Short mmCIF file of C-alpha atoms and ligand atoms in Angstrom, two decimals:
data_model
loop_
_atom_site.label_atom_id
_atom_site.label_comp_id
_atom_site.label_asym_id
_atom_site.label_seq_id
_atom_site.Cartn_x
_atom_site.Cartn_y
_atom_site.Cartn_z
CA UNK A 107 -10.35 -19.90 15.44
CA UNK A 108 -9.72 -20.76 11.80
CA UNK A 109 -8.73 -24.38 12.36
CA UNK A 110 -12.04 -26.13 11.87
CA UNK A 111 -13.06 -24.18 8.82
CA UNK A 112 -12.58 -24.76 5.14
CA UNK A 113 -10.56 -21.91 3.72
CA UNK A 114 -12.61 -19.11 2.22
CA UNK A 115 -13.69 -16.19 4.33
CA UNK A 116 -13.42 -12.41 4.63
CA UNK A 117 -11.34 -10.58 7.24
CA UNK A 118 -11.67 -6.81 7.57
CA UNK A 119 -9.16 -4.62 9.38
CA UNK A 120 -10.73 -1.20 9.95
CA UNK A 121 -10.40 1.93 12.05
CA UNK A 122 -9.22 5.53 11.65
CA UNK A 123 -5.98 6.70 10.05
CA UNK A 124 -2.74 6.13 12.00
CA UNK A 125 -4.15 2.96 13.59
CA UNK A 126 -1.72 0.59 11.88
CA UNK A 127 -4.23 -1.01 9.48
CA UNK A 128 -1.71 -1.35 6.67
CA UNK A 129 0.86 -2.76 9.08
CA UNK A 130 -1.62 -5.35 10.34
CA UNK A 131 -2.54 -6.32 6.76
CA UNK A 132 1.15 -6.72 5.92
CA UNK A 133 1.76 -8.76 9.08
CA UNK A 134 -0.94 -11.22 8.03
CA UNK A 135 0.38 -11.33 4.47
CA UNK A 136 3.92 -11.98 5.68
CA UNK A 137 2.89 -14.97 7.78
CA UNK A 138 1.15 -16.44 4.74
CA UNK A 139 4.25 -15.83 2.62
CA UNK A 140 6.30 -17.86 5.10
CA UNK A 141 3.74 -20.63 4.66
CA UNK A 142 4.31 -20.45 0.87
CA UNK A 143 0.72 -19.48 0.13
CA UNK A 144 -0.18 -17.98 -3.19
CA UNK A 145 -1.03 -14.36 -2.37
CA UNK A 146 -2.01 -11.35 -4.46
CA UNK A 147 -2.04 -7.92 -2.81
CA UNK A 148 -4.07 -5.11 -4.37
CA UNK A 149 -4.25 -1.40 -3.78
CA UNK A 150 -6.46 1.25 -5.44
CA UNK A 151 -4.50 3.51 -7.78
CA UNK A 152 -6.08 6.54 -6.14
CA UNK A 153 -3.71 6.47 -3.16
CA UNK A 154 -0.37 7.60 -4.51
CA UNK A 155 1.12 8.54 -1.16
CA UNK A 156 3.77 5.86 -1.32
CA UNK A 157 5.53 3.65 -3.86
CA UNK A 158 3.51 2.70 -6.89
CA UNK A 159 3.63 -1.07 -6.94
CA UNK A 160 3.98 -1.57 -3.24
CA UNK A 161 1.87 -1.37 -0.15
CA UNK A 162 3.85 0.59 2.42
CA UNK A 163 2.95 1.21 6.06
CA UNK A 164 3.99 4.21 8.16
CA UNK A 165 6.85 2.19 9.64
CA UNK A 166 8.08 1.49 6.11
CA UNK A 167 7.16 -2.17 6.07
CA UNK A 168 6.29 -3.04 2.46
CA UNK A 169 5.17 -5.70 0.04
CA UNK A 170 4.61 -5.92 -3.73
CA UNK A 171 1.12 -4.99 -4.84
CA UNK A 172 -0.97 -4.63 -7.96
CA UNK A 173 -2.53 -1.21 -8.50
CA UNK A 174 -6.10 -1.36 -9.71
CA UNK A 175 -8.51 1.37 -10.73
CA UNK A 176 -11.61 -0.87 -10.71
CA UNK A 177 -12.52 -3.78 -8.48
CA UNK A 178 -13.17 -5.99 -11.52
CA UNK A 179 -9.47 -5.91 -12.41
CA UNK A 180 -8.91 -8.29 -9.49
CA UNK A 181 -9.99 -11.13 -11.80
CA UNK A 182 -7.13 -10.34 -14.21
CA UNK A 183 -4.54 -11.19 -11.57
CA UNK A 184 -5.91 -14.27 -9.82
CA UNK A 185 -6.19 -17.89 -10.90
CA UNK A 186 -7.04 -21.33 -9.53
CA UNK A 187 -3.81 -21.38 -7.55
CA UNK A 188 -4.60 -18.21 -5.62
CA UNK A 189 -5.03 -18.88 -1.88
CA UNK A 190 -5.20 -15.34 -0.56
CA UNK A 191 -6.35 -11.96 -1.85
CA UNK A 192 -5.40 -8.89 0.21
CA UNK A 193 -6.57 -5.34 -0.47
CA UNK A 194 -5.31 -2.22 1.31
CA UNK A 195 -7.41 0.98 1.48
CA UNK A 196 -10.38 -0.86 0.06
CA UNK A 197 -12.70 2.11 0.71
CA UNK A 198 -11.32 3.78 -2.44
CA UNK A 199 -12.46 1.02 -4.80
CA UNK A 200 -15.91 0.95 -6.40
CA UNK A 201 -18.75 -0.73 -4.53
CA UNK A 202 -18.66 -3.80 -6.77
CA UNK A 203 -15.73 -4.94 -4.63
CA UNK A 204 -18.21 -6.04 -1.95
CA UNK A 205 -19.76 -8.64 -4.27
CA UNK A 206 -16.38 -9.61 -5.63
CA UNK A 207 -14.81 -10.37 -2.25
CA UNK A 208 -17.91 -12.34 -1.29
CA UNK A 209 -17.56 -14.37 -4.49
CA UNK A 210 -13.86 -14.98 -3.80
CA UNK A 211 -14.59 -16.21 -0.27
CA UNK A 212 -17.18 -18.62 -1.72
CA UNK A 213 -14.43 -19.86 -4.03
CA UNK A 214 -12.37 -20.76 -0.94
CA UNK A 215 -10.06 -17.78 -1.12
CA UNK A 216 -9.01 -16.12 2.12
CA UNK A 217 -9.72 -12.42 1.68
CA UNK A 218 -7.95 -9.92 3.91
CA UNK A 219 -8.87 -6.26 3.46
CA UNK A 220 -8.15 -3.07 5.31
CA UNK A 221 -9.89 0.26 5.12
CA UNK A 222 -11.27 3.28 6.89
CA UNK A 223 -14.58 2.58 8.60
CA UNK A 224 -15.37 6.30 8.87
CA UNK A 225 -14.66 9.36 6.77
CA UNK A 226 -13.33 12.67 8.13
CA UNK A 227 -16.89 13.62 9.15
CA UNK A 228 -17.15 10.59 11.39
CA UNK A 229 -19.73 8.97 9.11
CA UNK A 230 -19.51 5.42 7.69
CA UNK A 231 -17.18 5.37 4.68
CA UNK A 232 -19.24 4.50 1.54
CA UNK A 233 -19.78 0.71 1.26
CA UNK A 234 -17.69 -0.19 4.33
CA UNK A 235 -20.75 -1.01 6.49
CA UNK A 236 -21.81 -3.66 3.93
CA UNK A 237 -18.37 -5.16 3.95
CA UNK A 238 -18.28 -5.26 7.74
CA UNK A 239 -21.65 -7.00 7.73
CA UNK A 240 -20.63 -9.81 5.37
CA UNK A 241 -17.15 -10.38 6.86
CA UNK A 242 -16.47 -13.39 9.04
CA UNK A 243 -13.85 -11.54 11.08
CA UNK A 244 -13.58 -7.84 11.86
CA UNK A 245 -10.64 -6.23 13.61
CA UNK A 246 -11.32 -2.66 14.61
CA UNK A 247 -8.09 -0.89 15.45
CA UNK A 248 -7.72 2.39 17.30
CA UNK A 249 -5.06 5.06 17.05
CA UNK A 250 -4.10 7.50 19.81
CA UNK A 251 -5.83 10.86 20.03
CA UNK A 252 -3.24 13.56 19.41
CA UNK A 253 -5.17 15.96 21.66
CA UNK A 254 -5.83 13.95 24.81
CA UNK A 255 -4.15 10.56 24.43
CA UNK A 256 -7.38 8.55 24.61
CA UNK A 257 -7.97 5.76 22.09
CA UNK A 258 -8.79 7.45 18.77
CA UNK A 259 -11.61 6.08 16.67
CA UNK A 260 -11.91 9.02 14.27
CA UNK A 261 -9.87 10.89 11.74
CA UNK A 262 -9.65 14.67 12.01
CA UNK A 263 -9.18 16.48 8.70
CA UNK A 264 -7.47 19.85 9.01
CA UNK A 265 -7.51 22.60 6.41
CA UNK A 266 -5.07 25.40 7.24
CA UNK A 267 -4.85 23.84 10.72
CA UNK A 268 -8.62 24.24 11.24
CA UNK A 269 -11.27 21.47 11.24
CA UNK A 270 -12.63 20.72 7.75
CA UNK A 271 -16.26 21.50 6.90
CA UNK A 272 -18.96 18.86 6.72
CA UNK A 273 -19.67 19.76 3.08
CA UNK A 274 -16.08 19.22 1.91
CA UNK A 275 -15.37 16.38 -0.55
CA UNK A 276 -14.88 12.99 1.06
CA UNK A 277 -11.76 12.02 -0.85
CA UNK A 278 -8.60 13.96 -0.10
CA UNK A 279 -5.42 11.92 -0.19
CA UNK A 280 -2.83 12.79 2.41
CA UNK A 281 -1.30 11.96 5.75
CA UNK A 282 0.31 14.00 8.51
CA UNK A 283 -0.16 17.36 6.80
CA UNK A 284 -3.95 17.13 6.61
CA UNK A 285 -5.07 14.45 9.05
CA UNK A 286 -4.82 13.52 12.75
CA UNK A 287 -6.20 10.71 14.85
CA UNK A 288 -8.76 11.91 17.41
CA UNK A 289 -11.18 10.46 19.94
CA UNK A 290 -14.93 11.16 19.81
CA UNK A 291 -14.61 14.15 22.16
CA UNK A 292 -11.73 15.87 20.40
CA UNK A 293 -12.96 15.19 16.84
CA UNK A 294 -14.38 18.36 15.23
CA UNK A 295 -16.28 19.05 12.02
CA UNK A 296 -17.55 22.50 11.05
CA UNK A 297 -21.28 22.70 10.36
CA UNK A 298 -22.02 19.08 11.13
CA UNK A 299 -25.80 18.61 11.40
CA UNK A 300 -26.92 17.46 14.83
CA UNK A 301 -30.16 15.55 14.31
CA UNK A 302 -30.72 14.69 17.97
CA UNK A 303 -29.97 18.13 19.37
CA UNK A 304 -33.53 18.71 20.53
CA UNK A 305 -34.29 15.18 21.66
CA UNK A 306 -31.37 14.52 23.96
CA UNK A 307 -30.21 16.92 26.65
CA UNK A 308 -27.15 16.11 28.66
P1 LIG B 648 -5.09 4.93 5.59
O1 LIG B 648 -4.21 3.83 5.13
O2 LIG B 648 -6.39 4.56 6.21
O3 LIG B 648 -4.33 5.81 6.62
P2 LIG B 648 -3.06 5.46 7.42
O4 LIG B 648 -2.04 4.88 6.50
O5 LIG B 648 -2.72 6.67 8.23
O6 LIG B 648 -3.62 4.39 8.42
P3 LIG B 648 -3.02 3.01 8.87
O7 LIG B 648 -1.75 3.30 9.60
O8 LIG B 648 -4.09 2.51 9.82
O9 LIG B 648 -2.85 2.18 7.65
O10 LIG B 648 -5.28 5.95 4.38
C1 LIG B 648 -6.28 6.84 4.39
C2 LIG B 648 -6.27 7.65 3.12
O11 LIG B 648 -7.59 8.15 2.94
C3 LIG B 648 -5.37 8.87 3.16
O12 LIG B 648 -4.78 9.07 1.88
C4 LIG B 648 -6.32 10.03 3.42
C5 LIG B 648 -7.60 9.56 2.78
N1 LIG B 648 -8.84 10.03 3.40
C6 LIG B 648 -9.82 10.57 2.57
O13 LIG B 648 -9.64 10.68 1.36
N2 LIG B 648 -11.01 10.99 3.13
C7 LIG B 648 -11.27 10.88 4.46
O14 LIG B 648 -12.36 11.25 4.90
C8 LIG B 648 -10.26 10.30 5.31
C9 LIG B 648 -10.51 10.14 6.77
C10 LIG B 648 -9.05 9.90 4.73
MG1 LIG B 649 -2.63 2.67 5.60
#
């Protein structure tokens, strides 16, 4: 599908936790490395779950990365030779990243990003809807619901093994100890407002 196009576009890999987003990003990066492309991989400093200057997936696949606290720092690490910019966990950067990746794609850079489309409440994660709208290609991955085995599209946050509350802060770094992949039916949030409760009866 890319063959007839000039380089320069945005690819988003999204979905819940445990869907293999990082692995998919690394797979795409690896293929480009074999092709000797000039690639820079970024990761927000906020996620310190794994090695500091590496992007690491659950299956321990890894590649060198630049940690950035602000989206603007991307410009400090790219130059005219850069063919590809990849960003893991993009949802943790500031919203300016949306304009920046658009600018990079205009400058004929292939941009590959991965991130959560929804937060633990099941609501769109900050600027991710904007990014999905401007991307040329979107890959929405699913995990497997730990409760029922259906495809999981949501991330369950657990606090003391109980579902987190709707009012809790959005950012809470972690993995197995605080999060699980769940399907729509098994996903639970305490005190989540239900706006359509009175309109729809099933
Ligand atoms: P991800 O890389 O999306 O999770 P993952 O590595 O399990 O998924 P994948 O295999 O698909 O790459 O990292 C998500 C991070 O975001 C993790 O540190 C927990 C955090 N997080 C929040 O801070 N708030 C939230 O609402 C959710 C759902 C996750
Ligand atoms: Mg990941």
